[in-house]
Every structure is written in structure tokens, then in C-alpha cells.
N, CA, C and O atoms as a printed pandas DataFrame, in Angstrom:
     atom_number atom_name residue_name chain_id  residue_number  x_coord  y_coord  z_coord
0              1         N          MET        A               1  -10.470    2.551    6.682
1              2        CA          MET        A               1   -9.747    1.321    6.395
2              3         C          MET        A               1  -10.771    0.218    6.146
3              4         O          MET        A               1  -11.646   -0.013    6.980
4              5         N          PRO        A               2  -10.667   -0.463    5.009
5              6        CA          PRO        A               2  -11.592   -1.558    4.731
6              7         C          PRO        A               2  -11.345   -2.734    5.668
7              8         O          PRO        A               2  -10.261   -2.882    6.232
8              9         N          GLU        A               3  -12.354   -3.552    5.821
9             10        CA          GLU        A               3  -12.249   -4.715    6.700
10            11         C          GLU        A               3  -11.267   -5.735    6.121
11            12         O          GLU        A               3  -11.197   -5.934    4.908
12            13         N          VAL        A               4  -10.528   -6.362    6.996
13            14        CA          VAL        A               4   -9.574   -7.399    6.606
14            15         C          VAL        A               4  -10.369   -8.613    6.129
15            16         O          VAL        A               4  -11.348   -9.012    6.760
16            17         N          THR        A               5   -9.937   -9.199    5.006
17            18        CA          THR        A               5  -10.574  -10.413    4.489
18            19         C          THR        A               5   -9.586  -11.565    4.551
19            20         O          THR        A               5   -8.399  -11.359    4.804
20            21         N          MET        A               6  -10.067  -12.761    4.324
21            22        CA          MET        A               6   -9.227  -13.948    4.398
22            23         C          MET        A               6   -8.215  -14.024    3.244
23            24         O          MET        A               6   -7.256  -14.792    3.317
24            25         N          SER        A               7   -8.417  -13.243    2.194
25            26        CA          SER        A               7   -7.544  -13.381    1.024
26            27         C          SER        A               7   -6.409  -12.360    0.954
27            28         O          SER        A               7   -5.505  -12.509    0.132
28            29         N          VAL        A               8   -6.438  -11.329    1.797
29            30        CA          VAL        A               8   -5.343  -10.355    1.747
30            31         C          VAL        A               8   -4.102  -10.921    2.421
31            32         O          VAL        A               8   -4.181  -11.850    3.225
32            33         N          ARG        A               9   -2.956  -10.345    2.080
33            34        CA          ARG        A               9   -1.673  -10.769    2.635
34            35         C          ARG        A               9   -1.121   -9.622    3.500
35            36         O          ARG        A               9   -0.509   -8.690    2.979
36            37         N          PRO        A              10   -1.340   -9.694    4.816
37            38        CA          PRO        A              10   -0.934   -8.592    5.690
38            39         C          PRO        A              10    0.536   -8.652    6.087
39            40         O          PRO        A              10    1.160   -9.713    6.107
40            41         N          ARG        A              11    1.058   -7.479    6.400
41            42        CA          ARG        A              11    2.362   -7.377    7.050
42            43         C          ARG        A              11    2.325   -6.127    7.920
43            44         O          ARG        A              11    1.480   -5.251    7.739
44            45         N          LEU        A              12    3.240   -6.063    8.850
45            46        CA          LEU        A              12    3.330   -4.921    9.748
46            47         C          LEU        A              12    3.649   -3.673    8.934
47            48         O          LEU        A              12    4.472   -3.720    8.020
48            49         N          ALA        A              13    3.006   -2.567    9.259
49            50        CA          ALA        A              13    3.220   -1.303    8.545
50            51         C          ALA        A              13    4.685   -0.879    8.659
51            52         O          ALA        A              13    5.382   -1.235    9.609
52            53         N          SER        A              14    5.122   -0.123    7.681
53            54        CA          SER        A              14    6.530    0.284    7.622
54            55         C          SER        A              14    6.949    1.163    8.806
55            56         O          SER        A              14    8.130    1.209    9.147
56            57         N          HIS        A              15    6.002    1.855    9.432
57            58        CA          HIS        A              15    6.349    2.713   10.572
58            59         C          HIS        A              15    6.317    1.965   11.911
59            60         O          HIS        A              15    6.538    2.563   12.964
60            61         N          ALA        A              16    6.041    0.655   11.865
61            62        CA          ALA        A              16    5.957   -0.147   13.086
62            63         C          ALA        A              16    6.946   -1.299   13.001
63            64         O          ALA        A              16    7.280   -1.765   11.912
64            65         N          ARG        A              17    7.408   -1.752   14.158
65            66        CA          ARG        A              17    8.293   -2.904   14.144
66            67         C          ARG        A              17    8.039   -3.784   15.352
67            68         O          ARG        A              17    7.724   -3.313   16.445
68            69         N          LEU        A              18    8.185   -5.068   15.117
69            70        CA          LEU        A              18    8.040   -6.081   16.155
70            71         C          LEU        A              18    9.391   -6.236   16.841
71            72         O          LEU        A              18   10.412   -6.422   16.179
72            73         N          GLN        A              19    9.394   -6.160   18.172
73            74        CA          GLN        A              19   10.661   -6.201   18.898
74            75         C          GLN        A              19   10.452   -6.832   20.263
75            76         O          GLN        A              19    9.380   -6.709   20.856
76            77         N          TRP        A              20   11.482   -7.510   20.758
77            78        CA          TRP        A              20   11.464   -8.053   22.117
78            79         C          TRP        A              20   11.768   -6.927   23.100
79            80         O          TRP        A              20   12.736   -6.187   22.923
80            81         N          ASP        A              21   10.942   -6.801   24.131
81            82        CA          ASP        A              21   11.162   -5.809   25.179
82            83         C          ASP        A              21   11.681   -6.547   26.406
83            84         O          ASP        A              21   10.940   -7.283   27.058
84            85         N          ALA        A              22   12.952   -6.346   26.715
85            86        CA          ALA        A              22   13.583   -7.061   27.821
86            87         C          ALA        A              22   12.998   -6.668   29.174
87            88         O          ALA        A              22   12.949   -7.495   30.085
88            89         N          VAL        A              23   12.556   -5.429   29.320
89            90        CA          VAL        A              23   11.983   -4.981   30.598
90            91         C          VAL        A              23   10.654   -5.693   30.851
91            92         O          VAL        A              23   10.416   -6.197   31.949
92            93         N          ARG        A              24    9.795   -5.734   29.840
93            94        CA          ARG        A              24    8.486   -6.376   29.975
94            95         C          ARG        A              24    8.561   -7.891   29.768
95            96         O          ARG        A              24    7.642   -8.624   30.132
96            97         N          GLU        A              25    9.669   -8.347   29.180
97            98        CA          GLU        A              25    9.856   -9.745   28.811
98            99         C          GLU        A              25    8.725  -10.236   27.915
99           100         O          GLU        A              25    8.182  -11.324   28.108
100          101         N          LYS        A              26    8.382   -9.404   26.926
101          102        CA          LYS        A              26    7.330   -9.703   25.956
102          103         C          LYS        A              26    7.682   -9.066   24.618
103          104         O          LYS        A              26    8.490   -8.140   24.541
104          105         N          GLN        A              27    7.053   -9.587   23.566
105          106        CA          GLN        A              27    7.155   -8.941   22.264
106          107         C          GLN        A              27    6.280   -7.698   22.285
107          108         O          GLN        A              27    5.222   -7.681   22.914
108          109         N          VAL        A              28    6.729   -6.666   21.597
109          110        CA          VAL        A              28    5.961   -5.425   21.492
110          111         C          VAL        A              28    6.000   -4.945   20.047
111          112         O          VAL        A              28    6.887   -5.309   19.273
112          113         N          VAL        A              29    5.028   -4.130   19.709
113          114        CA          VAL        A              29    5.051   -3.409   18.442
114          115         C          VAL        A              29    5.387   -1.972   18.785
115          116         O          VAL        A              29    4.657   -1.309   19.522
116          117         N          LEU        A              30    6.505   -1.493   18.241
117          118        CA          LEU        A              30    6.930   -0.109   18.462
118          119         C          LEU        A              30    6.459    0.748   17.297
119          120         O          LEU        A              30    6.619    0.373   16.136
120          121         N          THR        A              31    5.879    1.894   17.612
121          122        CA          THR        A              31    5.461    2.863   16.603
122          123         C          THR        A              31    5.913    4.237   17.080
123          124         O          THR        A              31    6.278    4.401   18.244
124          125         N          PRO        A              32    5.891    5.224   16.192
125          126        CA          PRO        A              32    6.237    6.575   16.641
126          127         C          PRO        A              32    5.305    7.082   17.750
127          128         O          PRO        A              32    5.691    7.927   18.557
128          129         N          GLU        A              33    4.084    6.558   17.777
129          130        CA          GLU        A              33    3.099    7.015   18.759
130          131         C          GLU        A              33    3.168    6.277   20.083
131          132         O          GLU        A              33    2.630    6.758   21.080
132          133         N          GLY        A              34    3.822    5.117   20.117
133          134        CA          GLY        A              34    3.851    4.375   21.368
134          135         C          GLY        A              34    4.246    2.926   21.205
135          136         O          GLY        A              34    4.877    2.526   20.227
136          137         N          VAL        A              35    3.846    2.144   22.212
137          138        CA          VAL        A              35    4.193    0.733   22.290
138          139         C          VAL        A              35    2.921   -0.067   22.504
139          140         O          VAL        A              35    2.072    0.305   23.314
140          141         N          LEU        A              36    2.792   -1.176   21.770
141          142        CA          LEU        A              36    1.684   -2.108   21.949
142          143         C          LEU        A              36    2.284   -3.410   22.453
143          144         O          LEU        A              36    3.045   -4.059   21.736
144          145         N          VAL        A              37    1.949   -3.802   23.683
145          146        CA          VAL        A              37    2.477   -5.024   24.277
146          147         C          VAL        A              37    1.616   -6.191   23.795
147          148         O          VAL        A              37    0.387   -6.141   23.861
148          149         N          LEU        A              38    2.281   -7.244   23.308
149          150        CA          LEU        A              38    1.576   -8.378   22.719
150          151         C          LEU        A              38    1.571   -9.587   23.645
151          152         O          LEU        A              38    2.531   -9.836   24.375
152          153         N          ASN        A              39    0.466  -10.336   23.600
153          154        CA          ASN        A              39    0.451  -11.619   24.295
154          155         C          ASN        A              39    0.998  -12.682   23.350
155          156         O          ASN        A              39    1.349  -12.371   22.212
156          157         N          THR        A              40    1.074  -13.902   23.793
157          158        CA          THR        A              40    1.663  -14.994   23.009
158          159         C          THR        A              40    0.914  -15.225   21.702
159          160         O          THR        A              40    1.535  -15.424   20.658
160          161         N          THR        A              41   -0.409  -15.201   21.753
161          162        CA          THR        A              41   -1.208  -15.441   20.554
162          163         C          THR        A              41   -1.016  -14.323   19.540
163          164         O          THR        A              41   -0.842  -14.592   18.351
164          165         N          ALA        A              42   -1.044  -13.090   19.984
165          166        CA          ALA        A              42   -0.838  -11.952   19.077
166          167         C          ALA        A              42    0.548  -12.023   18.440
167          168         O          ALA        A              42    0.704  -11.718   17.257
168          169         N          THR        A              43    1.539  -12.418   19.208
169          170        CA          THR        A              43    2.891  -12.563   18.673
170          171         C          THR        A              43    2.928  -13.641   17.596
171          172         O          THR        A              43    3.569  -13.463   16.561
172          173         N          ALA        A              44    2.247  -14.754   17.833
173          174        CA          ALA        A              44    2.209  -15.849   16.853
174          175         C          ALA        A              44    1.555  -15.391   15.551
175          176         O          ALA        A              44    2.016  -15.750   14.467
176          177         N          ILE        A              45    0.489  -14.604   15.649
177          178        CA          ILE        A              45   -0.190  -14.103   14.458
178          179         C          ILE        A              45    0.726  -13.149   13.697
179          180         O          ILE        A              45    0.926  -13.301   12.492
180          181         N          LEU        A              46    1.280  -12.168   14.401
181          182        CA          LEU        A              46    2.127  -11.174   13.736
182          183         C          LEU        A              46    3.390  -11.783   13.138
183          184         O          LEU        A              46    3.879  -11.305   12.115
184          185         N          ALA        A              47    3.917  -12.814   13.753
185          186        CA          ALA        A              47    5.118  -13.464   13.212
186          187         C          ALA        A              47    4.860  -14.049   11.830
187          188         O          ALA        A              47    5.788  -14.197   11.034
188          189         N          LEU        A              48    3.601  -14.383   11.539
189          190        CA          LEU        A              48    3.249  -14.960   10.241
190          191         C          LEU        A              48    2.806  -13.903    9.230
191          192         O          LEU        A              48    2.615  -14.217    8.055
192          193         N          CYS        A              49    2.641  -12.676    9.664
193          194        CA          CYS        A              49    2.211  -11.589    8.770
194          195         C          CYS        A              49    3.430  -11.033    8.042
195          196         O          CYS        A              49    4.022  -10.040    8.465
196          197         N          ASP        A              50    3.793  -11.682    6.954
197          198        CA          ASP        A              50    5.003  -11.329    6.221
198          199         C          ASP        A              50    4.726  -10.736    4.846
199          200         O          ASP        A              50    5.659  -10.468    4.089
200          201         N          GLY        A              51    3.452  -10.530    4.516
201          202        CA          GLY        A              51    3.104  -10.010    3.198
202          203         C          GLY        A              51    3.075  -11.086    2.129
203          204         O          GLY        A              51    2.696  -10.816    0.989
204          205         N          GLN        A              52    3.468  -12.294    2.480
205          206        CA          GLN        A              52    3.466  -13.419    1.545
206          207         C          GLN        A              52    2.295  -14.358    1.805
207          208         O          GLN        A              52    1.689  -14.878    0.868
208          209         N          ARG        A              53    1.979  -14.571    3.075
209          210        CA          ARG        A              53    0.885  -15.467    3.447
210          211         C          ARG        A              53   -0.424  -14.691    3.486
211          212         O          ARG        A              53   -0.466  -13.535    3.908
212          213         N          SER        A              54   -1.489  -15.345    3.038
213          214        CA          SER        A              54   -2.811  -14.744    3.152
214          215         C          SER        A              54   -3.324  -14.970    4.575
215          216         O          SER        A              54   -2.789  -15.795    5.315
216          217         N          VAL        A              55   -4.352  -14.237    4.940
217          218        CA          VAL        A              55   -4.957  -14.418    6.264
218          219         C          VAL        A              55   -5.446  -15.857    6.407
219          220         O          VAL        A              55   -5.320  -16.441    7.483
220          221         N          SER        A              56   -6.001  -16.438    5.342
221          222        CA          SER        A              56   -6.475  -17.826    5.436
222          223         C          SER        A              56   -5.305  -18.785    5.677
223          224         O          SER        A              56   -5.462  -19.761    6.412
224          225         N          GLU        A              57   -4.145  -18.533    5.081
225          226        CA          GLU        A              57   -2.965  -19.375    5.318
226          227         C          GLU        A              57   -2.451  -19.208    6.751
227          228         O          GLU        A              57   -2.043  -20.177    7.390
228          229         N          ILE        A              58   -2.476  -17.984    7.238
229          230        CA          ILE        A              58   -2.061  -17.717    8.623
230          231         C          ILE        A              58   -2.983  -18.453    9.586
231          232         O          ILE        A              58   -2.520  -19.113   10.517
232          233         N          ALA        A              59   -4.291  -18.339    9.361
233          234        CA          ALA        A              59   -5.270  -18.989   10.231
234          235         C          ALA        A              59   -5.128  -20.510   10.176
235          236         O          ALA        A              59   -5.243  -21.180   11.202
236          237         N          ALA        A              60   -4.881  -21.056    8.988
237          238        CA          ALA        A              60   -4.722  -22.509    8.852
238          239         C          ALA        A              60   -3.498  -22.996    9.625
239          240         O          ALA        A              60   -3.552  -24.021   10.304
240          241         N          GLU        A              61   -2.408  -22.260    9.518
241          242        CA          GLU        A              61   -1.193  -22.647   10.231
242          243         C          GLU        A              61   -1.399  -22.598   11.744
243          244         O          GLU        A              61   -0.971  -23.498   12.467
244          245         N          LEU        A              62   -2.057  -21.543   12.214
245          246        CA          LEU        A              62   -2.297  -21.421   13.654
246          247         C          LEU        A              62   -3.351  -22.417   14.129
247          248         O          LEU        A              62   -3.272  -22.900   15.258
248          249         N          SER        A              63   -4.329  -22.730   13.294
249          250        CA          SER        A              63   -5.330  -23.739   13.648
250          251         C          SER        A              63   -4.660  -25.089   13.874
251          252         O          SER        A              63   -5.002  -25.810   14.811
252          253         N          ALA        A              64   -3.710  -25.424   13.016
253          254        CA          ALA        A              64   -2.976  -26.675   13.179
254          255         C          ALA        A              64   -2.113  -26.640   14.443
255          256         O          ALA        A              64   -2.015  -27.633   15.163
256          257         N          GLN        A              65   -1.496  -25.499   14.701
257          258        CA          GLN        A              65   -0.623  -25.358   15.874
258          259         C          GLN        A              65   -1.417  -25.451   17.177
259          260         O          GLN        A              65   -0.989  -26.106   18.127
260          261         N          TYR        A              66   -2.582  -24.788   17.214
261          262        CA          TYR        A              66   -3.389  -24.754   18.440
262          263         C          TYR        A              66   -4.460  -25.832   18.481
263          264         O          TYR        A              66   -5.180  -25.961   19.472
264          265         N          ASN        A              67   -4.567  -26.610   17.402
265          266        CA          ASN        A              67   -5.517  -27.715   17.324
266          267         C          ASN        A              67   -6.971  -27.278   17.537
267          268         O          ASN        A              67   -7.756  -27.960   18.198
268          269         N          ARG        A              68   -7.301  -26.126   16.960
269          270        CA          ARG        A              68   -8.686  -25.629   16.968
270          271         C          ARG        A              68   -8.821  -24.547   15.916
271          272         O          ARG        A              68   -7.827  -23.968   15.480
272          273         N          ALA        A              69  -10.052  -24.274   15.509
273          274        CA          ALA        A              69  -10.305  -23.242   14.502
274          275         C          ALA        A              69  -10.048  -21.862   15.117
275          276         O          ALA        A              69  -10.545  -21.552   16.200
276          277         N          VAL        A              70   -9.268  -21.042   14.413
277          278        CA          VAL        A              70   -8.923  -19.722   14.936
278          279         C          VAL        A              70   -9.241  -18.607   13.933
279          280         O          VAL        A              70   -8.846  -17.460   14.142
280          281         N          ASP        A              71   -9.945  -18.930   12.856
281          282        CA          ASP        A              71  -10.212  -17.950   11.799
282          283         C          ASP        A              71  -10.788  -16.650   12.344
283          284         O          ASP        A              71  -10.284  -15.572   12.029
284          285         N          SER        A              72  -11.833  -16.737   13.155
285          286        CA          SER        A              72  -12.491  -15.516   13.644
286          287         C          SER        A              72  -11.579  -14.734   14.590
287          288         O          SER        A              72  -11.605  -13.503   14.597
288          289         N          ASP        A              73  -10.780  -15.434   15.380
289          290        CA          ASP        A              73   -9.848  -14.756   16.294
290          291         C          ASP        A              73   -8.771  -14.001   15.514
291          292         O          ASP        A              73   -8.438  -12.862   15.841
292          293         N          VAL        A              74   -8.231  -14.650   14.481
293          294        CA          VAL        A              74   -7.198  -14.015   13.655
294          295         C          VAL        A              74   -7.776  -12.789   12.951
295          296         O          VAL        A              74   -7.162  -11.723   12.943
296          297         N          LEU        A              75   -8.960  -12.948   12.361
297          298        CA          LEU        A              75   -9.593  -11.805   11.680
298          299         C          LEU        A              75   -9.863  -10.653   12.640
299          300         O          LEU        A              75   -9.609   -9.497   12.304
300          301         N          ALA        A              76  -10.371  -10.955   13.819
301          302        CA          ALA        A              76  -10.678   -9.903   14.796
302          303         C          ALA        A              76   -9.409   -9.152   15.200
303          304         O          ALA        A              76   -9.407   -7.923   15.259
304          305         N          PHE        A              77   -8.332   -9.888   15.479
305          306        CA          PHE        A              77   -7.073   -9.256   15.869
306          307         C          PHE        A              77   -6.516   -8.391   14.744
307          308         O          PHE        A              77   -6.112   -7.251   14.974
308          309         N          LEU        A              78   -6.494   -8.936   13.524
309          310        CA          LEU        A              78   -5.950   -8.174   12.399
310          311         C          LEU        A              78   -6.806   -6.953   12.084
311          312         O          LEU        A              78   -6.269   -5.920   11.685
312          313         N          ASN        A              79   -8.113   -7.043   12.251
313          314        CA          ASN        A              79   -8.971   -5.866   12.052
314          315         C          ASN        A              79   -8.686   -4.787   13.087
315          316         O          ASN        A              79   -8.720   -3.598   12.768
316          317         N          ARG        A              80   -8.402   -5.192   14.329
317          318        CA          ARG        A              80   -8.041   -4.198   15.362
318          319         C          ARG        A              80   -6.733   -3.505   15.000
319          320         O          ARG        A              80   -6.623   -2.284   15.120
320          321         N          LEU        A              81   -5.735   -4.280   14.557
321          322        CA          LEU        A              81   -4.466   -3.670   14.155
322          323         C          LEU        A              81   -4.644   -2.772   12.939
323          324         O          LEU        A              81   -4.061   -1.689   12.873
324          325         N          ALA        A              82   -5.447   -3.215   11.980
325          326        CA          ALA        A              82   -5.689   -2.418   10.772
326          327         C          ALA        A              82   -6.358   -1.099   11.126
327          328         O          ALA        A              82   -6.033   -0.064   10.544
328          329         N          SER        A              83   -7.288   -1.124   12.073
329          330        CA          SER        A              83   -7.982    0.111   12.460
330          331         C          SER        A              83   -7.037    1.116   13.121
331          332         O          SER        A              83   -7.322    2.313   13.146
332          333         N          LYS        A              84   -5.913    0.630   13.657
333          334        CA          LYS        A              84   -4.900    1.503   14.263
334          335         C          LYS        A              84   -3.815    1.894   13.258
335          336         O          LYS        A              84   -2.870    2.606   13.599
336          337         N          GLY        A              85   -3.960    1.421   12.012
337          338        CA          GLY        A              85   -2.989    1.743   10.972
338          339         C          GLY        A              85   -1.676    0.991   11.104
339          340         O          GLY        A              85   -0.643    1.452   10.617
340          341         N          LEU        A              86   -1.708   -0.170   11.761
341          342        CA          LEU        A              86   -0.477   -0.908   12.000
342          343         C          LEU        A              86   -0.205   -2.016   10.980
343          344         O          LEU        A              86    0.795   -2.725   11.092
344          345         N          LEU        A              87   -1.081   -2.169    9.995
345          346        CA          LEU        A              87   -0.886   -3.189    8.974
346          347         C          LEU        A              87   -0.902   -2.599    7.585
347          348         O          LEU        A              87   -1.550   -1.585    7.327
348          349         N          GLU        A              88   -0.180   -3.247    6.695
349          350        CA          GLU        A              88   -0.240   -2.961    5.256
350          351         C          GLU        A              88   -0.720   -4.251    4.600
351          352         O          GLU        A              88   -0.488   -5.343    5.119
352          353         N          PHE        A              89   -1.387   -4.120    3.462
353          354        CA          PHE        A              89   -1.913   -5.302    2.806
354          355         C          PHE        A              89   -1.423   -5.376    1.380
355          356         O          PHE        A              89   -1.324   -4.373    0.673
356          357         N          HIS        A              90   -1.122   -6.586    0.984
357          358        CA          HIS        A              90   -0.743   -6.850   -0.396
358          359         C          HIS        A              90   -1.925   -7.501   -1.066
359          360         O          HIS        A              90   -2.729   -8.159   -0.405
360          361         N          GLY        A              91   -2.046   -7.330   -2.373
361          362        CA          GLY        A              91   -3.198   -7.752   -3.159
362          363         C          GLY        A              91   -3.881   -9.015   -2.729
363          364         O          GLY        A              91   -3.333   -9.841   -1.998
364          365         N          GLU        A              92   -5.078   -9.137   -3.198
365          366        CA          GLU        A              92   -5.864  -10.328   -2.901
366          367         C          GLU        A              92   -5.386  -11.451   -3.790
367          368         O          GLU        A              92   -4.882  -11.229   -4.890
368          369         N          GLU        A              93   -5.556  -12.679   -3.286
369          370        CA          GLU        A              93   -5.157  -13.856   -4.059
370          371         C          GLU        A              93   -6.085  -14.077   -5.199
371          372         O          GLU        A              93   -5.908  -15.025   -5.964
């Protein structure tokens, strides 16, 4: 899997879905292989991964929300998800 760049438009892979887990009281990513429990920041990132926004747009929106630069954090998280096959990417801008 190639490294995630700021210009790709990520979305959750078709075999995975974002869902609220009432038992854990957290958002999770469900896959055929298991469950990935998300923290608040990971949930905020994935909520913006719609295949329409680029990584740079996602990072800009979250930077404004958290009032600090988050580019490297967003890239690191998305690269971890990509390495697990949990993301799909739409063309570069």
C-alpha cells in the first residue's frame, strides 16, 4: 500500500463500517476480521473521510476545530488505517 499523501481523498473501505458500540460507548470500525475501537480524535478524522475531501482539507478542518496544526497526526493515523486495508482512496487533486 502506498503512503497516504495530502492530496488523496480517503474513505472507509467497503468491507468496513463506522458504527456506535453501545456496550463500549464508543465509535468502532467493524470489519469481517474484527473491531477497531476509536478514540474521539480518530472518530473526528474518520467522520471527514468521505471520498470527497482531500487529506489536506480534512487536516485544515480539524486544525481549525482543535486550534492547532494536526497535519502529521492525521497523516500518521490514516497511514495506519491504510496499512490495515481499512481505507480506499480516490484520485489525487
